Amino acid sequence: MGKPKAPTPPDPKETSAASTGTNISTAIANSWLNNANQVTPDGTITYSKTGEEKITDPYTGKTYTIPKTTVTTQLSAAQQAIKDQTDKAQLNLGTLANNQSSFLNDYMAKPFDGSNEAVESRLLDLGRKRLDPLIAQQQDQLATRLANQGIMPGSAAYDRAMAQQGQTANDAYNQLLLTGRGQAFSEAQAVRNQPINEITALLSGSQVSAPKAQGYTGSTIPTTDNAGLINENYNQKMNAYNQQAAQSGSLLGGLFGGIGKLLTLSDKRAKTDIEKVGKTDDGQPIYAYRYKAGGPMQLGLMAQDVEEKHPDAVFDMPSGFKAVDYRKALSLGA
């Protein structure tokens, strides 16, 4: 039996290319399976191939073609009319917001200018119309009370009392001024914040929501583990090779067991139960057989086959049968 030949290990680049190619093909198939065109009451969604792109794997150098897909959403007539009206409303709201922001931009340049002073002055005038008569009345009442007490104008007690009354009046005017200023500030702040609030409301209102198609659950093709299959196939071939190598060693061991004899009866006519079980490295058949004269099953060559390749290894015996010199037949030397 000839020596078996070990299988060639798989090329890692070819294995990678096979795995990548299968993965890409599976991904493309899954994409098309799950991109089903949809028709809904609100419109349609369609998928179409609109080109392709070639990519090259930097490791294997293989080039793959990847299709490009375009998704088109077409609204129904009713939904399209709603969207058109919504777009117009959104444009109008955006224009209003822009106008308000322009006003705000001009106002922010001088938020508390003369208009605030006008508010302050107006409030002060209104307050004094009530405060001035009240202070005058208080001064008259104080002067009368001091006179009744015998405190005359020009005296230290009179001047002191009038000074205190003047301080009280001054405090009242200061409070009126502060109140007017606070009111003016509040009004100015309201004028500034109003457009900000309006802009926020305008921009957040009437948002457009595109109609959504119904959900779709498609099929999924599992990815084939090409790399695993290739490696498994190699392992199977290696196992077969190891078994053949072991079998070859066993056969040759049995064959070489008779080499100790110079000449061995190998004539086909002297054998029975003949079965071919292998071949030598140079192609000579190896047989399992029994001698017609009896005995156990043996392994060996047939003299008639050896004559074709090594005629010098075959000899005629006195009995008329042919014998084989195994050393010559197998080129093992003397």
PDB file of N, CA and C in Angstrom, residues 158-203:
ATOM      1  N   TYR A 158     -38.252 124.445  68.189  1.00  0.00           N
ATOM      2  CA  TYR A 158     -39.057 124.565  66.978  1.00  0.00           C
ATOM      3  C   TYR A 158     -38.262 124.062  65.761  1.00  0.00           C
ATOM      4  N   ASP A 159     -36.996 124.559  65.657  1.00  0.00           N
ATOM      5  CA  ASP A 159     -36.160 124.150  64.512  1.00  0.00           C
ATOM      6  C   ASP A 159     -35.941 122.638  64.517  1.00  0.00           C
ATOM      7  N   ARG A 160     -35.765 122.079  65.708  1.00  0.00           N
ATOM      8  CA  ARG A 160     -35.507 120.633  65.789  1.00  0.00           C
ATOM      9  C   ARG A 160     -36.743 119.841  65.343  1.00  0.00           C
ATOM     10  N   ALA A 161     -37.906 120.288  65.757  1.00  0.00           N
ATOM     11  CA  ALA A 161     -39.134 119.587  65.383  1.00  0.00           C
ATOM     12  C   ALA A 161     -39.372 119.696  63.877  1.00  0.00           C
ATOM     13  N   MET A 162     -39.144 120.911  63.333  1.00  0.00           N
ATOM     14  CA  MET A 162     -39.338 121.079  61.897  1.00  0.00           C
ATOM     15  C   MET A 162     -38.330 120.261  61.086  1.00  0.00           C
ATOM     16  N   ALA A 163     -37.091 120.112  61.608  1.00  0.00           N
ATOM     17  CA  ALA A 163     -36.065 119.318  60.917  1.00  0.00           C
ATOM     18  C   ALA A 163     -36.480 117.838  60.850  1.00  0.00           C
ATOM     19  N   GLN A 164     -37.027 117.371  61.957  1.00  0.00           N
ATOM     20  CA  GLN A 164     -37.487 115.981  61.978  1.00  0.00           C
ATOM     21  C   GLN A 164     -38.635 115.773  60.999  1.00  0.00           C
ATOM     22  N   GLN A 165     -39.559 116.807  60.923  1.00  0.00           N
ATOM     23  CA  GLN A 165     -40.663 116.700  59.979  1.00  0.00           C
ATOM     24  C   GLN A 165     -40.145 116.699  58.539  1.00  0.00           C
ATOM     25  N   GLY A 166     -39.104 117.505  58.289  1.00  0.00           N
ATOM     26  CA  GLY A 166     -38.504 117.531  56.947  1.00  0.00           C
ATOM     27  C   GLY A 166     -37.855 116.204  56.582  1.00  0.00           C
ATOM     28  N   GLN A 167     -37.237 115.571  57.557  1.00  0.00           N
ATOM     29  CA  GLN A 167     -36.614 114.267  57.304  1.00  0.00           C
ATOM     30  C   GLN A 167     -37.672 113.221  56.972  1.00  0.00           C
ATOM     31  N   THR A 168     -38.772 113.276  57.710  1.00  0.00           N
ATOM     32  CA  THR A 168     -39.865 112.331  57.447  1.00  0.00           C
ATOM     33  C   THR A 168     -40.412 112.521  56.038  1.00  0.00           C
ATOM     34  N   ALA A 169     -40.572 113.811  55.639  1.00  0.00           N
ATOM     35  CA  ALA A 169     -41.064 114.092  54.281  1.00  0.00           C
ATOM     36  C   ALA A 169     -40.073 113.605  53.235  1.00  0.00           C
ATOM     37  N   ASN A 170     -38.784 113.823  53.505  1.00  0.00           N
ATOM     38  CA  ASN A 170     -37.740 113.385  52.545  1.00  0.00           C
ATOM     39  C   ASN A 170     -37.748 111.869  52.391  1.00  0.00           C
ATOM     40  N   ASP A 171     -37.948 111.144  53.522  1.00  0.00           N
ATOM     41  CA  ASP A 171     -38.001 109.680  53.456  1.00  0.00           C
ATOM     42  C   ASP A 171     -39.188 109.218  52.620  1.00  0.00           C
ATOM     43  N   ALA A 172     -40.286 109.934  52.742  1.00  0.00           N
ATOM     44  CA  ALA A 172     -41.477 109.570  51.972  1.00  0.00           C
ATOM     45  C   ALA A 172     -41.235 109.764  50.479  1.00  0.00           C
ATOM     46  N   TYR A 173     -40.557 110.902  50.144  1.00  0.00           N
ATOM     47  CA  TYR A 173     -40.251 111.144  48.726  1.00  0.00           C
ATOM     48  C   TYR A 173     -39.272 110.090  48.184  1.00  0.00           C
ATOM     49  N   ASN A 174     -38.285 109.709  49.003  1.00  0.00           N
ATOM     50  CA  ASN A 174     -37.324 108.689  48.571  1.00  0.00           C
ATOM     51  C   ASN A 174     -38.021 107.341  48.316  1.00  0.00           C
ATOM     52  N   GLN A 175     -38.944 107.002  49.213  1.00  0.00           N
ATOM     53  CA  GLN A 175     -39.684 105.750  49.039  1.00  0.00           C
ATOM     54  C   GLN A 175     -40.522 105.777  47.773  1.00  0.00           C
ATOM     55  N   LEU A 176     -41.110 106.967  47.506  1.00  0.00           N
ATOM     56  CA  LEU A 176     -41.890 107.114  46.288  1.00  0.00           C
ATOM     57  C   LEU A 176     -41.012 106.949  45.055  1.00  0.00           C
ATOM     58  N   LEU A 177     -39.792 107.525  45.132  1.00  0.00           N
ATOM     59  CA  LEU A 177     -38.853 107.424  44.006  1.00  0.00           C
ATOM     60  C   LEU A 177     -38.424 105.974  43.768  1.00  0.00           C
ATOM     61  N   LEU A 178     -38.121 105.273  44.865  1.00  0.00           N
ATOM     62  CA  LEU A 178     -37.698 103.874  44.743  1.00  0.00           C
ATOM     63  C   LEU A 178     -38.821 103.000  44.199  1.00  0.00           C
ATOM     64  N   THR A 179     -40.036 103.289  44.650  1.00  0.00           N
ATOM     65  CA  THR A 179     -41.176 102.519  44.146  1.00  0.00           C
ATOM     66  C   THR A 179     -41.374 102.743  42.660  1.00  0.00           C
ATOM     67  N   GLY A 180     -41.241 103.997  42.241  1.00  0.00           N
ATOM     68  CA  GLY A 180     -41.375 104.311  40.823  1.00  0.00           C
ATOM     69  C   GLY A 180     -40.294 103.643  39.987  1.00  0.00           C
ATOM     70  N   ARG A 181     -39.071 103.657  40.507  1.00  0.00           N
ATOM     71  CA  ARG A 181     -37.968 103.025  39.768  1.00  0.00           C
ATOM     72  C   ARG A 181     -38.200 101.514  39.645  1.00  0.00           C
ATOM     73  N   GLY A 182     -38.649 100.879  40.737  1.00  0.00           N
ATOM     74  CA  GLY A 182     -38.907  99.435  40.688  1.00  0.00           C
ATOM     75  C   GLY A 182     -40.010  99.091  39.703  1.00  0.00           C
ATOM     76  N   GLN A 183     -41.060  99.929  39.678  1.00  0.00           N
ATOM     77  CA  GLN A 183     -42.135  99.687  38.743  1.00  0.00           C
ATOM     78  C   GLN A 183     -41.672  99.870  37.309  1.00  0.00           C
ATOM     79  N   ALA A 184     -40.837 100.878  37.088  1.00  0.00           N
ATOM     80  CA  ALA A 184     -40.310 101.113  35.741  1.00  0.00           C
ATOM     81  C   ALA A 184     -39.454  99.944  35.283  1.00  0.00           C
ATOM     82  N   PHE A 185     -38.654  99.385  36.201  1.00  0.00           N
ATOM     83  CA  PHE A 185     -37.805  98.244  35.861  1.00  0.00           C
ATOM     84  C   PHE A 185     -38.651  97.024  35.500  1.00  0.00           C
ATOM     85  N   SER A 186     -39.714  96.788  36.281  1.00  0.00           N
ATOM     86  CA  SER A 186     -40.591  95.652  36.024  1.00  0.00           C
ATOM     87  C   SER A 186     -41.253  95.761  34.654  1.00  0.00           C
ATOM     88  N   GLU A 187     -41.708  97.000  34.320  1.00  0.00           N
ATOM     89  CA  GLU A 187     -42.348  97.192  33.022  1.00  0.00           C
ATOM     90  C   GLU A 187     -41.341  96.978  31.883  1.00  0.00           C
ATOM     91  N   ALA A 188     -40.112  97.473  32.081  1.00  0.00           N
ATOM     92  CA  ALA A 188     -39.084  97.300  31.046  1.00  0.00           C
ATOM     93  C   ALA A 188     -38.723  95.827  30.870  1.00  0.00           C
ATOM     94  N   GLN A 189     -38.666  95.105  31.975  1.00  0.00           N
ATOM     95  CA  GLN A 189     -38.350  93.679  31.913  1.00  0.00           C
ATOM     96  C   GLN A 189     -39.464  92.910  31.216  1.00  0.00           C
ATOM     97  N   ALA A 190     -40.701  93.296  31.468  1.00  0.00           N
ATOM     98  CA  ALA A 190     -41.829  92.652  30.798  1.00  0.00           C
ATOM     99  C   ALA A 190     -41.775  92.881  29.296  1.00  0.00           C
ATOM    100  N   VAL A 191     -41.417  94.106  28.913  1.00  0.00           N
ATOM    101  CA  VAL A 191     -41.307  94.418  27.486  1.00  0.00           C
ATOM    102  C   VAL A 191     -40.228  93.565  26.833  1.00  0.00           C
ATOM    103  N   ARG A 192     -39.143  93.341  27.559  1.00  0.00           N
ATOM    104  CA  ARG A 192     -38.049  92.538  27.000  1.00  0.00           C
ATOM    105  C   ARG A 192     -38.410  91.056  26.960  1.00  0.00           C
ATOM    106  N   ASN A 193     -39.059  90.509  28.017  1.00  0.00           N
ATOM    107  CA  ASN A 193     -39.343  89.082  28.109  1.00  0.00           C
ATOM    108  C   ASN A 193     -40.497  88.639  27.219  1.00  0.00           C
ATOM    109  N   GLN A 194     -41.402  89.548  26.907  1.00  0.00           N
ATOM    110  CA  GLN A 194     -42.568  89.162  26.125  1.00  0.00           C
ATOM    111  C   GLN A 194     -42.195  88.562  24.771  1.00  0.00           C
ATOM    112  N   PRO A 195     -41.319  89.204  23.995  1.00  0.00           N
ATOM    113  CA  PRO A 195     -40.951  88.583  22.711  1.00  0.00           C
ATOM    114  C   PRO A 195     -40.218  87.269  22.879  1.00  0.00           C
ATOM    115  N   ILE A 196     -39.444  87.147  23.967  1.00  0.00           N
ATOM    116  CA  ILE A 196     -38.753  85.872  24.200  1.00  0.00           C
ATOM    117  C   ILE A 196     -39.780  84.767  24.407  1.00  0.00           C
ATOM    118  N   ASN A 197     -40.772  85.038  25.219  1.00  0.00           N
ATOM    119  CA  ASN A 197     -41.821  84.041  25.468  1.00  0.00           C
ATOM    120  C   ASN A 197     -42.591  83.718  24.190  1.00  0.00           C
ATOM    121  N   GLU A 198     -42.859  84.744  23.397  1.00  0.00           N
ATOM    122  CA  GLU A 198     -43.596  84.516  22.158  1.00  0.00           C
ATOM    123  C   GLU A 198     -42.780  83.677  21.171  1.00  0.00           C
ATOM    124  N   ILE A 199     -41.490  83.978  21.077  1.00  0.00           N
ATOM    125  CA  ILE A 199     -40.624  83.207  20.176  1.00  0.00           C
ATOM    126  C   ILE A 199     -40.605  81.744  20.591  1.00  0.00           C
ATOM    127  N   THR A 200     -40.459  81.498  21.894  1.00  0.00           N
ATOM    128  CA  THR A 200     -40.426  80.117  22.384  1.00  0.00           C
ATOM    129  C   THR A 200     -41.722  79.394  22.054  1.00  0.00           C
ATOM    130  N   ALA A 201     -42.846  80.078  22.267  1.00  0.00           N
ATOM    131  CA  ALA A 201     -44.143  79.459  21.987  1.00  0.00           C
ATOM    132  C   ALA A 201     -44.328  79.208  20.498  1.00  0.00           C
ATOM    133  N   LEU A 202     -43.914  80.165  19.677  1.00  0.00           N
ATOM    134  CA  LEU A 202     -44.098  80.023  18.238  1.00  0.00           C
ATOM    135  C   LEU A 202     -43.265  78.891  17.662  1.00  0.00           C
ATOM    136  N   LEU A 203     -42.034  78.800  18.144  1.00  0.00           N
ATOM    137  CA  LEU A 203     -41.138  77.781  17.589  1.00  0.00           C
ATOM    138  C   LEU A 203     -41.480  76.390  18.085  1.00  0.00           C
TER     139      LEU A 203
END
